GROMACS .gro file of C-alpha atoms in nm:
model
  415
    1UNK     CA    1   0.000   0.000   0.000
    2UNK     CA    2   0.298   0.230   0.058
    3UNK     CA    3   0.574   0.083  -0.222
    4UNK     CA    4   0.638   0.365  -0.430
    5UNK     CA    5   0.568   0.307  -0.825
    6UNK     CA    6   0.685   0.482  -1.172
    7UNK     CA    7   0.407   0.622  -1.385
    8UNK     CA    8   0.434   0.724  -1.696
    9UNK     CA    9   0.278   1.062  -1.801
   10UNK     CA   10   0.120   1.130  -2.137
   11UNK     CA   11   0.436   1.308  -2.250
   12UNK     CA   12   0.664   1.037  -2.154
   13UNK     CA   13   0.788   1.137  -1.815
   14UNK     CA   14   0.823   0.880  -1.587
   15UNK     CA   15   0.759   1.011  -1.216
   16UNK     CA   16   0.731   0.808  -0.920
   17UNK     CA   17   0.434   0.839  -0.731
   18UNK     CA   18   0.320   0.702  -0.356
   19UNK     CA   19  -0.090   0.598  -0.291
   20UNK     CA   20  -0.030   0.600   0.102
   21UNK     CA   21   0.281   0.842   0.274
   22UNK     CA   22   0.254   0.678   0.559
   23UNK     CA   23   0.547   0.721   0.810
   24UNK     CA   24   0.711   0.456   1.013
   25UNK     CA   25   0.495   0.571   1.324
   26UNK     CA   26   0.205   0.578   1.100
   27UNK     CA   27   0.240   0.253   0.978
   28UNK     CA   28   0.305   0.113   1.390
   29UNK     CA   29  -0.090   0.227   1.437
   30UNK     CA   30  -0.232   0.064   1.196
   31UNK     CA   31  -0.043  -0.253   1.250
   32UNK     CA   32  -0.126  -0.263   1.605
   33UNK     CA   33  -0.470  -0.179   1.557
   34UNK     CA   34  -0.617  -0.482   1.534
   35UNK     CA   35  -0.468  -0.630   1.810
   36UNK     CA   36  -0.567  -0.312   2.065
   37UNK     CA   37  -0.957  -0.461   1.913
   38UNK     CA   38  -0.846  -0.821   1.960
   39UNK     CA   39  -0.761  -0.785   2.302
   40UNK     CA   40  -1.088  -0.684   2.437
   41UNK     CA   41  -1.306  -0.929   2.367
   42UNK     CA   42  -1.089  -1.234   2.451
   43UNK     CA   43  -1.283  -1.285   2.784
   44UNK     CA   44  -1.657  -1.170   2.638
   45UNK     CA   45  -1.602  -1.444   2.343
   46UNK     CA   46  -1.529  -1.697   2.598
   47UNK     CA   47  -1.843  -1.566   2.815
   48UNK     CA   48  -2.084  -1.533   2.496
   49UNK     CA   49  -1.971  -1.929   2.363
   50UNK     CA   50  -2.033  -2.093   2.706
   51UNK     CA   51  -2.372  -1.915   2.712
   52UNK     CA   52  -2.511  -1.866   2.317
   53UNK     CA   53  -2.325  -2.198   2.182
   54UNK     CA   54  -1.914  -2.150   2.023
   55UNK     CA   55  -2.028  -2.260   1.702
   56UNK     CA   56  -2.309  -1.957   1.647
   57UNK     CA   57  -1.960  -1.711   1.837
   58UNK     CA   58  -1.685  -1.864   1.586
   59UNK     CA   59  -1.904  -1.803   1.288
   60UNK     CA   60  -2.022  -1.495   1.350
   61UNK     CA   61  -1.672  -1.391   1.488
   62UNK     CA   62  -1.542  -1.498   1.152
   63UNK     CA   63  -1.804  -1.417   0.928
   64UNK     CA   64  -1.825  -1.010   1.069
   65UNK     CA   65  -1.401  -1.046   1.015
   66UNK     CA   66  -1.446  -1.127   0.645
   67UNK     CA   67  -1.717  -0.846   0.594
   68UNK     CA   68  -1.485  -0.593   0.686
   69UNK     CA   69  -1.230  -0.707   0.526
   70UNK     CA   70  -1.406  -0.596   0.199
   71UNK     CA   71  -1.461  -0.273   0.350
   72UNK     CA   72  -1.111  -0.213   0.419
   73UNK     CA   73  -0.967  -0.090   0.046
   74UNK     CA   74  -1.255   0.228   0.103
   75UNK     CA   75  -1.206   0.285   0.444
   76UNK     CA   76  -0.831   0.344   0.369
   77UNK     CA   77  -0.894   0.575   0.005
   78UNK     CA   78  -1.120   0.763   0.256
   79UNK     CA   79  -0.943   0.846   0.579
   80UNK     CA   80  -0.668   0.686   0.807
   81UNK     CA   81  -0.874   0.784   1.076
   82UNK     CA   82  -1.125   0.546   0.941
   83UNK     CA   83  -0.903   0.248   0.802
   84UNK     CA   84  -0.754   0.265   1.154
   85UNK     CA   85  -1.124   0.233   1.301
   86UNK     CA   86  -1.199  -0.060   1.067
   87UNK     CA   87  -0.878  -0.254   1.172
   88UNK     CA   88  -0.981  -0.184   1.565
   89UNK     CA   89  -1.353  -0.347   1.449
   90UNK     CA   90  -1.184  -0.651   1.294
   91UNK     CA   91  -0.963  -0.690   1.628
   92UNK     CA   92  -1.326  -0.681   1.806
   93UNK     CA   93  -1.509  -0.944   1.621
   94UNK     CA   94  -1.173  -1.137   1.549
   95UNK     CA   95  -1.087  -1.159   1.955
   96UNK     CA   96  -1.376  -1.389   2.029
   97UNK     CA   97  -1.284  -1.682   1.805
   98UNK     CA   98  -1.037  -1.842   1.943
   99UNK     CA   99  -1.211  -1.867   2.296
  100UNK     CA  100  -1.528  -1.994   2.112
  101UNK     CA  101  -1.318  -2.274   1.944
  102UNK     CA  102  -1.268  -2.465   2.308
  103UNK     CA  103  -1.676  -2.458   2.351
  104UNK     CA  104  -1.724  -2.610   2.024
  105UNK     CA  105  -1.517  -2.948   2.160
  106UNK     CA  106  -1.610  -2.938   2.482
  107UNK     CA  107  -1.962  -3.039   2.311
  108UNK     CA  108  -1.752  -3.281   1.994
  109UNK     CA  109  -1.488  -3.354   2.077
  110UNK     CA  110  -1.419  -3.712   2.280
  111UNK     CA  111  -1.188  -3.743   2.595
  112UNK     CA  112  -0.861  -3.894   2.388
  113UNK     CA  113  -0.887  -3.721   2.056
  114UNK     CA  114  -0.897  -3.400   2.191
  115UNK     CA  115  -0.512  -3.287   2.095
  116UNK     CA  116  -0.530  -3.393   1.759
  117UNK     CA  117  -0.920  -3.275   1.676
  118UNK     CA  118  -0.767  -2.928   1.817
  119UNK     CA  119  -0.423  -2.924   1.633
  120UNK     CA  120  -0.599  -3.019   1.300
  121UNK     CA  121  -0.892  -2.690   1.353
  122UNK     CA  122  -0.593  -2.491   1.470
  123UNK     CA  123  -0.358  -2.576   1.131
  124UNK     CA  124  -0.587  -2.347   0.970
  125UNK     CA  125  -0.480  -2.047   1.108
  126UNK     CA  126  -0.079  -2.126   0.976
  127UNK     CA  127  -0.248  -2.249   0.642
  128UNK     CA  128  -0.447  -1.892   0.607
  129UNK     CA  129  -0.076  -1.732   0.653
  130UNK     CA  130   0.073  -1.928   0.413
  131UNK     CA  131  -0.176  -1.902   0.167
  132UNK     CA  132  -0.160  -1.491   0.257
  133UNK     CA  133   0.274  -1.489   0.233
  134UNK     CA  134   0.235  -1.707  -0.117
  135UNK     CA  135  -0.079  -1.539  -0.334
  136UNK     CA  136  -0.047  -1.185  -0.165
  137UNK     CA  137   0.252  -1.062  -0.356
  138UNK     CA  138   0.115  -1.211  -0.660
  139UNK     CA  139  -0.235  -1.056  -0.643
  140UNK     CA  140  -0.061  -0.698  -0.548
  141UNK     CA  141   0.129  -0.652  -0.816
  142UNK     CA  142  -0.078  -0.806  -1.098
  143UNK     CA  143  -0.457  -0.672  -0.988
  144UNK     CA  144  -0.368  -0.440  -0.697
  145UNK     CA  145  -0.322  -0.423  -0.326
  146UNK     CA  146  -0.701  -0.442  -0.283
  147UNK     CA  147  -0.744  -0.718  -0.463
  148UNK     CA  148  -0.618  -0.903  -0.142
  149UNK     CA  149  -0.875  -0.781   0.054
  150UNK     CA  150  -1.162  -0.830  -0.139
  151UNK     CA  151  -1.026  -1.225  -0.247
  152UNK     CA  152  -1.005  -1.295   0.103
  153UNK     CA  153  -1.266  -1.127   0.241
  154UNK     CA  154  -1.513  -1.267   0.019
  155UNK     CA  155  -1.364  -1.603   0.081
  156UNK     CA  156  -1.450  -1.539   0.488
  157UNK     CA  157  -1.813  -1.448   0.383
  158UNK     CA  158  -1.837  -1.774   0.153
  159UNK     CA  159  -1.697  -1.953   0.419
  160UNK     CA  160  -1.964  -1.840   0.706
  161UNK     CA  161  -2.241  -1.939   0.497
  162UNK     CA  162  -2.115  -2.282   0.466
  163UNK     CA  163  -2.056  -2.307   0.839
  164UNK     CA  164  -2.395  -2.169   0.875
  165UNK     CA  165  -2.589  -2.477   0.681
  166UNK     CA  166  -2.330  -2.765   0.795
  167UNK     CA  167  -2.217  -2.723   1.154
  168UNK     CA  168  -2.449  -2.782   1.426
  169UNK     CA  169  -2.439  -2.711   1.843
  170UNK     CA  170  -2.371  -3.040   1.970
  171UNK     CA  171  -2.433  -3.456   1.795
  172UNK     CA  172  -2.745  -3.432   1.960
  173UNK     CA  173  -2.914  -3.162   1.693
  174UNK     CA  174  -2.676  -3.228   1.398
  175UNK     CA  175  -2.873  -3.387   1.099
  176UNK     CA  176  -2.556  -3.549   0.926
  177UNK     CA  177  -2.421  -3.744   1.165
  178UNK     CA  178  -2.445  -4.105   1.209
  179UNK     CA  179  -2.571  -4.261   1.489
  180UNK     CA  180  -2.301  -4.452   1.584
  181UNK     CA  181  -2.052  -4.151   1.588
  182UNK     CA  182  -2.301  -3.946   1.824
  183UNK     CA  183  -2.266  -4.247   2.085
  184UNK     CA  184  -1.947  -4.255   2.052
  185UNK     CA  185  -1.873  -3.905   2.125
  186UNK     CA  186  -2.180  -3.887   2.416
  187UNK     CA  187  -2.046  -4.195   2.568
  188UNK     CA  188  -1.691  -4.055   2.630
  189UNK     CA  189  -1.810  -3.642   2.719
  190UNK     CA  190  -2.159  -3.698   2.820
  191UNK     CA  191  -2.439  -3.563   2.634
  192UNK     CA  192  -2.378  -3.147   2.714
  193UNK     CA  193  -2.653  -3.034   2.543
  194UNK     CA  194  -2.821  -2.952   2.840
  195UNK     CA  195  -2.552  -2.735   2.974
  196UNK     CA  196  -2.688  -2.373   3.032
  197UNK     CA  197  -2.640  -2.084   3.209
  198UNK     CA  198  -2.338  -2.178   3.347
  199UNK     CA  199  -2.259  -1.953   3.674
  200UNK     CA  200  -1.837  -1.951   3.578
  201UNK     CA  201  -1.630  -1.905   3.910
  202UNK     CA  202  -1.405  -1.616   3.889
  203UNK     CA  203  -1.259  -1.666   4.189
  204UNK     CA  204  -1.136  -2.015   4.160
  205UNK     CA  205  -1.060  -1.965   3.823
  206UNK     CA  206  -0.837  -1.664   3.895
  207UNK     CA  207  -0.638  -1.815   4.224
  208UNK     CA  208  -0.630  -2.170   4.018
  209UNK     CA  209  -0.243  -2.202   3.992
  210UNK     CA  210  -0.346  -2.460   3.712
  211UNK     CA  211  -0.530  -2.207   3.511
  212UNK     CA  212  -0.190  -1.988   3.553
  213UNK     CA  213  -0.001  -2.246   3.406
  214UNK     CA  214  -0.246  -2.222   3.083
  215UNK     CA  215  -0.188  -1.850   3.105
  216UNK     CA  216   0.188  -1.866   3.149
  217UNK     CA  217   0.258  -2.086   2.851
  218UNK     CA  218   0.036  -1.905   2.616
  219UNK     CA  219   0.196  -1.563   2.720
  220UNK     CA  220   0.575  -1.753   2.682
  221UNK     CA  221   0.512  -1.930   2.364
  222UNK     CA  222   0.621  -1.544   2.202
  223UNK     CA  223   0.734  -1.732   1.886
  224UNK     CA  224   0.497  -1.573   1.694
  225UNK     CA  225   0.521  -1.221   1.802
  226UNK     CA  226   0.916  -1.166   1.822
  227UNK     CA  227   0.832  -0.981   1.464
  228UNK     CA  228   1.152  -1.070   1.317
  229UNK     CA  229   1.253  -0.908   0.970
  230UNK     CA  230   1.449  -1.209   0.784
  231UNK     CA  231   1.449  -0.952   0.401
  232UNK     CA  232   1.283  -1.286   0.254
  233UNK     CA  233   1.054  -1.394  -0.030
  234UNK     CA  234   0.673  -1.501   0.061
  235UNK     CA  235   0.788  -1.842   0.021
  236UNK     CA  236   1.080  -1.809   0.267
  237UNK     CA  237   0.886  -1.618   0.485
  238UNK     CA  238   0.605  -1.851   0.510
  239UNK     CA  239   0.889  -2.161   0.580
  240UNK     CA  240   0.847  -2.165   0.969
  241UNK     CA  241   0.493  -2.177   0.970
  242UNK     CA  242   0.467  -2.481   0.707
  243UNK     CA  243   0.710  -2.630   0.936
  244UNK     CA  244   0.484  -2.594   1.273
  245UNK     CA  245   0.114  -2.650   1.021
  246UNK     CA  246   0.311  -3.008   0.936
  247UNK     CA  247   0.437  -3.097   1.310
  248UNK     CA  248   0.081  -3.009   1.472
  249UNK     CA  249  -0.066  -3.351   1.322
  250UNK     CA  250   0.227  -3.535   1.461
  251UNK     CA  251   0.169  -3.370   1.792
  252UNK     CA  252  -0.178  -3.425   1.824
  253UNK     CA  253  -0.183  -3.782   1.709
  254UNK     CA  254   0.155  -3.888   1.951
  255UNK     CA  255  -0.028  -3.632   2.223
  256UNK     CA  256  -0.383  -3.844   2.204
  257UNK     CA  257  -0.204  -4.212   2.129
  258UNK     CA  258   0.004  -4.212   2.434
  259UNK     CA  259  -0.288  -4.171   2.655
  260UNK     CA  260  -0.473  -4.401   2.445
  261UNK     CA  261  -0.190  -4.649   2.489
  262UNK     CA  262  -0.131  -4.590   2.858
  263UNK     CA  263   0.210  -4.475   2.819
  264UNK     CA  264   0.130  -4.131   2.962
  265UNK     CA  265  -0.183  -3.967   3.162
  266UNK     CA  266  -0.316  -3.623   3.065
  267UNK     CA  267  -0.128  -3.402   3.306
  268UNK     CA  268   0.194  -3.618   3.166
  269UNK     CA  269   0.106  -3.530   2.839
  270UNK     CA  270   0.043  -3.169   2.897
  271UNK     CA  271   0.294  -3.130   3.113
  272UNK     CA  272   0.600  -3.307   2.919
  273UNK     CA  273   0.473  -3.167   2.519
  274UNK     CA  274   0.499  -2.836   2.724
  275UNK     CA  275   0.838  -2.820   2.912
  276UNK     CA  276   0.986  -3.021   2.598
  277UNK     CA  277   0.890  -2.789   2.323
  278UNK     CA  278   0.988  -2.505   2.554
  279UNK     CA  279   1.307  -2.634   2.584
  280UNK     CA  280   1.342  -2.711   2.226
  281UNK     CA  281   1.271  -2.334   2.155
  282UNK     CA  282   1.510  -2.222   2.373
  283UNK     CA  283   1.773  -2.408   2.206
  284UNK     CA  284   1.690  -2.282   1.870
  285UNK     CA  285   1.695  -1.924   2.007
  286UNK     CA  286   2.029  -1.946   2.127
  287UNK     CA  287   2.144  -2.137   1.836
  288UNK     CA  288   2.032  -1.867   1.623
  289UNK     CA  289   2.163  -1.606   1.836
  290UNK     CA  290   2.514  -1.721   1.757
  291UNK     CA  291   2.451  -1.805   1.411
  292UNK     CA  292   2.604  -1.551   1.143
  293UNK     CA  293   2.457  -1.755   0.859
  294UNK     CA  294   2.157  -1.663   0.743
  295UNK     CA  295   2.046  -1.962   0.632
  296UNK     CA  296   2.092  -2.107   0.936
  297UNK     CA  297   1.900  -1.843   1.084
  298UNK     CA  298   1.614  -1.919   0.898
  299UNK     CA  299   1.659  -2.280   0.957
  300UNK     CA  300   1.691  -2.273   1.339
  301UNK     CA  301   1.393  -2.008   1.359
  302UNK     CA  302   1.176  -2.266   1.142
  303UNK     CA  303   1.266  -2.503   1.389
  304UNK     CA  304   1.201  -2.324   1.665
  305UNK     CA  305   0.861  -2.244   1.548
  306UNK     CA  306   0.778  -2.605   1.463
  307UNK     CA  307   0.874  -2.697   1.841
  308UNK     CA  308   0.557  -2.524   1.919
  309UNK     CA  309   0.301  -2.738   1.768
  310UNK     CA  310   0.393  -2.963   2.042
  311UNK     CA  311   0.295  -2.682   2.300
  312UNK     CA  312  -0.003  -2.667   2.123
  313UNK     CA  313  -0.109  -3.022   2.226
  314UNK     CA  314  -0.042  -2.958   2.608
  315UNK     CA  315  -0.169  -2.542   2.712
  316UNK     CA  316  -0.418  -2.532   2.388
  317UNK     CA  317  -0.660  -2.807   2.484
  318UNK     CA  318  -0.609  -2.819   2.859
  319UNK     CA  319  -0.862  -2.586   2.974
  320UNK     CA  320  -1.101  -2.872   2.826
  321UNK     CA  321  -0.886  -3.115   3.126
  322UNK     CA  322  -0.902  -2.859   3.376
  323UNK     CA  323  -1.290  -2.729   3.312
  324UNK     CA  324  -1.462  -2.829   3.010
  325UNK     CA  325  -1.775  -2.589   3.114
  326UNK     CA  326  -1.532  -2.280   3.160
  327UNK     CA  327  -1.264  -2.410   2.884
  328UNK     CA  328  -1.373  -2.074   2.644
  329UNK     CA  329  -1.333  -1.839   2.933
  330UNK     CA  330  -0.993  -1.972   2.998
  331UNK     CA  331  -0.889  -1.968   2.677
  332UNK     CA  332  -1.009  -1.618   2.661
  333UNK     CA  333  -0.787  -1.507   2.960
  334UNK     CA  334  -0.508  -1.659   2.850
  335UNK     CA  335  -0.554  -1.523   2.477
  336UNK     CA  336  -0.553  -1.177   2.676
  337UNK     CA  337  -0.239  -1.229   2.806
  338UNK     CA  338  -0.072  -1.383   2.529
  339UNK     CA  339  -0.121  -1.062   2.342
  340UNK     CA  340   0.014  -0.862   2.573
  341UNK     CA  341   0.345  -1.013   2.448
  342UNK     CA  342   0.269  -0.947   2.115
  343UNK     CA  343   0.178  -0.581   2.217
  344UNK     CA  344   0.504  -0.552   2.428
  345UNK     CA  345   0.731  -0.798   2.209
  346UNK     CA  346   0.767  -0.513   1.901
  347UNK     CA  347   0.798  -0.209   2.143
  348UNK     CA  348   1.077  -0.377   2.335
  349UNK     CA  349   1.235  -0.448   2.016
  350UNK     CA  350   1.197  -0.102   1.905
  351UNK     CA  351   1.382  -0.021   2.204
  352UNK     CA  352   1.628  -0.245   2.223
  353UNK     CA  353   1.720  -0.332   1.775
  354UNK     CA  354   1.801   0.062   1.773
  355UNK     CA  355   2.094   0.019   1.507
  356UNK     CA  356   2.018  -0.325   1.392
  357UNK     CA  357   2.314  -0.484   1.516
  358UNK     CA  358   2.400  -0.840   1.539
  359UNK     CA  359   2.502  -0.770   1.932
  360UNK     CA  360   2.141  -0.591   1.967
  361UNK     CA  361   1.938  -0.875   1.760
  362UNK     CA  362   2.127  -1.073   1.996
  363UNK     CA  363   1.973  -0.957   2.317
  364UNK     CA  364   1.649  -1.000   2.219
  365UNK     CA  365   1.683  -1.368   2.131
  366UNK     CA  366   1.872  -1.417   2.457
  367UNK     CA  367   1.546  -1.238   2.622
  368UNK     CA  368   1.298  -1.479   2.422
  369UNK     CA  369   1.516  -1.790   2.533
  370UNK     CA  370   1.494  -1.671   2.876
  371UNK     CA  371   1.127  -1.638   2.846
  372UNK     CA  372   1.088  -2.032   2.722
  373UNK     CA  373   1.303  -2.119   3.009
  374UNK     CA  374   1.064  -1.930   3.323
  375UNK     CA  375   0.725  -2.033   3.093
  376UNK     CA  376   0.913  -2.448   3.135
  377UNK     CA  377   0.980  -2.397   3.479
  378UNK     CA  378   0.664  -2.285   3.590
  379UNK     CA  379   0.471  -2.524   3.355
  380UNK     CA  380   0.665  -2.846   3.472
  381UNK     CA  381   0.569  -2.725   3.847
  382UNK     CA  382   0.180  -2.615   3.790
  383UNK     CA  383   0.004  -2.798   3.467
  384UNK     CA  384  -0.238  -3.040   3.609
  385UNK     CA  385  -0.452  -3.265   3.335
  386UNK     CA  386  -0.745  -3.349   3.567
  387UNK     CA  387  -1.088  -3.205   3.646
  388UNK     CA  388  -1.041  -2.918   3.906
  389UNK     CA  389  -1.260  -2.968   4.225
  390UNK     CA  390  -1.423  -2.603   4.121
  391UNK     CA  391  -1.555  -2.728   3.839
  392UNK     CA  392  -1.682  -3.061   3.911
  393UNK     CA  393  -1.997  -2.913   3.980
  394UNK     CA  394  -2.101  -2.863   3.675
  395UNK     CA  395  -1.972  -3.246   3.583
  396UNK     CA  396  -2.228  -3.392   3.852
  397UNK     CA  397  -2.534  -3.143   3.755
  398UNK     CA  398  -2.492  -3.246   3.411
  399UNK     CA  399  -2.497  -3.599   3.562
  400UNK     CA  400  -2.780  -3.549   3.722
  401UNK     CA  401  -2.965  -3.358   3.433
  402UNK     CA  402  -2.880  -3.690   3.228
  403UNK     CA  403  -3.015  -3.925   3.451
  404UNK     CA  404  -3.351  -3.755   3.502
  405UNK     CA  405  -3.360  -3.729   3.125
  406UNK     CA  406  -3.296  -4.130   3.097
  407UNK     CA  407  -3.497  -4.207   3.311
  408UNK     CA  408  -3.830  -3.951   3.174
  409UNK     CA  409  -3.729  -4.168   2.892
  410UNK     CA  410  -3.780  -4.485   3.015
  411UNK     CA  411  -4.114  -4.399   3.191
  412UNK     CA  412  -4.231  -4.279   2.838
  413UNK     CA  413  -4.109  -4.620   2.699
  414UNK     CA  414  -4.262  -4.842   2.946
  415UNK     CA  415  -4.626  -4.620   2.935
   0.00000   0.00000   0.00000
């Protein structure tokens, strides 16, 4: 939107002319829009899915995205003020996706097939930023910079009315599923369709040092937000996150089959994909703070980003082990304070990468190794993979709501 282009006049003079002048500061607000939007509705998505249903929050969470998305190319031609606004609105409706995602398999998604059922759903965000690195550049230069917001945006729009006809609440109500899948799935969660109103317990949910340990590794797994610029292609740029889209199906199968095996129980499995990707990162940050290759720099950062996917399958799904009624409002917390690094990540670099040394570039991967290291020490100590007493509550009402419903059912049957 900024790159500066030669146009030819009708006498033959080539000038070079600039849509958007936007300065460096300039160009910091509207990046960081979004997320100032994104990080206010972490908790309210969470709320809003565990009351309304995640599947009706996702969509429209999604679907509102995608809408203005197509309004961005005339909100920018208009007034910053306003493209500004519109990136603040997409942060707003984007922020309560994520937490909605949890509420959708806490009513799907069965006891050991919960890592890999939430890696797969989760790939898609890496495979949207691939697909964004790889076609953007093309579409820019041969139909225009807005071309890439209205392809995608009405891609988002298609999308939502697809999810609107096939995806359903819960087995219970969905039309396309076959019978024997539905018991499979109620037999291992319990049929939740009766789960309303939830009254969510802030206070145990705020002193649970297990619910810390969710926040903690979402808030250390920075790899993400260290905003590192590697001067690469769209294809070399978009390396790391093939590497991590790849490694979260081998996380969440190994993460589900060792439970399913008996080699490890939940808490094991959190706990251990955790600390060991943590550690993993670390590594790769120090490695490529010594590095002077830049190949090797990509390489190790690839790495390093990959070793995440097997975060994923321990901090990602374990609200669902810790409190499958409250799992969207703990993923919404912790969302909050994830983005708080990726809020304070670029301003510390800003501080910090002053000259763009290799001694300065240094210090901040020092500073995200040393991050990995606290978020491993206080995960190994804290994760728990079990049903906290606080929320068992809501476990034995749903019991109870089920066995009242049986057994309505069986004095129907036997009238």
């Amino acid at each position: 939107m900024t790159e500066k282009i030669n146009v030819t006049l009708e006498d033959g003079t080539i000038v070079e002319e600039q849509e958007f002048d936007w300065d460096s500061t300039t160009k910091g607000y509207i990046l960081s829009a979004f997320y100032y939007g994104y990080i206010t509705t972490q908790i309210l998505g969470g709320f809003l899915s565990s009351r309304i249903g995640g599947h009706l929050i996702f969509g429209l969470g999604t679907g509102l995205t995608a809408a203005l998305a197509l309004l961005t190319p005339v909100a920018a031609k208009t007034h910053l003020a306003l493209f500004i606004t519109v990136r603040v609105l997409q942060g707003i409706v984007g922020g309560v996706v994520y937490p909605s995602i949890l509420s959708i398999w806490a009513q799907w998604a069965p006891v050991y097939e919960r890592s890999f059922m939430g890696n797969v759903s989760y790939t898609g965000n890496y495979i949207g930023i691939i697909a964004a690195m790889l076609l953007s550049g093309i579409m820019s230069v041969s139909w225009g910079w807005e071309s890439v917001f209205y392809f995608f945006g009405s891609l988002g729009c298609l999308w939502y009315l697809a999810w609107l006809f096939i995806v359903r609440a819960n087995p219970e109500v969905d039309p396309f599923i076959k019978e024997a899948e539905k018991q499979f799935i109620l037999s291992s969660i319990g049929d939740r369709s009766q789960v309303k109103n939830i009254r969510h317990p802030w206070k145990d949910i705020f002193t649970s040092m297990a619910v810390w340990a969710v926040l903690i590794n979402v808030y250390a797994d920075i790899s993400d937000t260290l905003n590192f610029n590697l001067d690469t292609t769209g294809i070399m740029a978009s390396i790391p996150y093939m590497v991590i889209t790849a490694l979260l199906f081998v996380s969440g199968f190994l993460a589900d089959w060792t439970q399913v095996k008996g080699y490890l129980r939940t808490g094991q499995v959190r706990r251990f994909f955790n600390c060991g990707a943590f550690i993993v990162q670390m590594a790769f940050m120090l490695l490529t703070a010594f590095t002077t290759d830049p190949t090797l720099s990509i390489v190790f950062i690839s790495l390093g980003v990959g070793a995440g996917a097997f975060a994923w399958s321990g901090y990602v799904v374990n609200p669902l082990d810790l409190a499958p009624s409250h799992a969207s409002i703990i993923l919404g917390l912790s969302n909050s304070f994830g983005t708080l690094a990726g809020i304070l990540s670029p301003i510390l670099t800003g501080y910090i990468v002053t000259d763009k040394t290799r001694d300065q570039w240094r210090i901040i991967f020092y500073i995200a190794a040393g991050v990995y290291l606290a978020g491993c020490i206080f995960c190994w100590i804290f994760v728990r993979g079990r049903l906290q007493p606080w929320a068992k509550i809501d476990i034995e009402e749903l019991a109870n709501r089920n066995a009242l419903k049986e057994s309505k059912n069986k004095s129907k049957m036997s009238e």
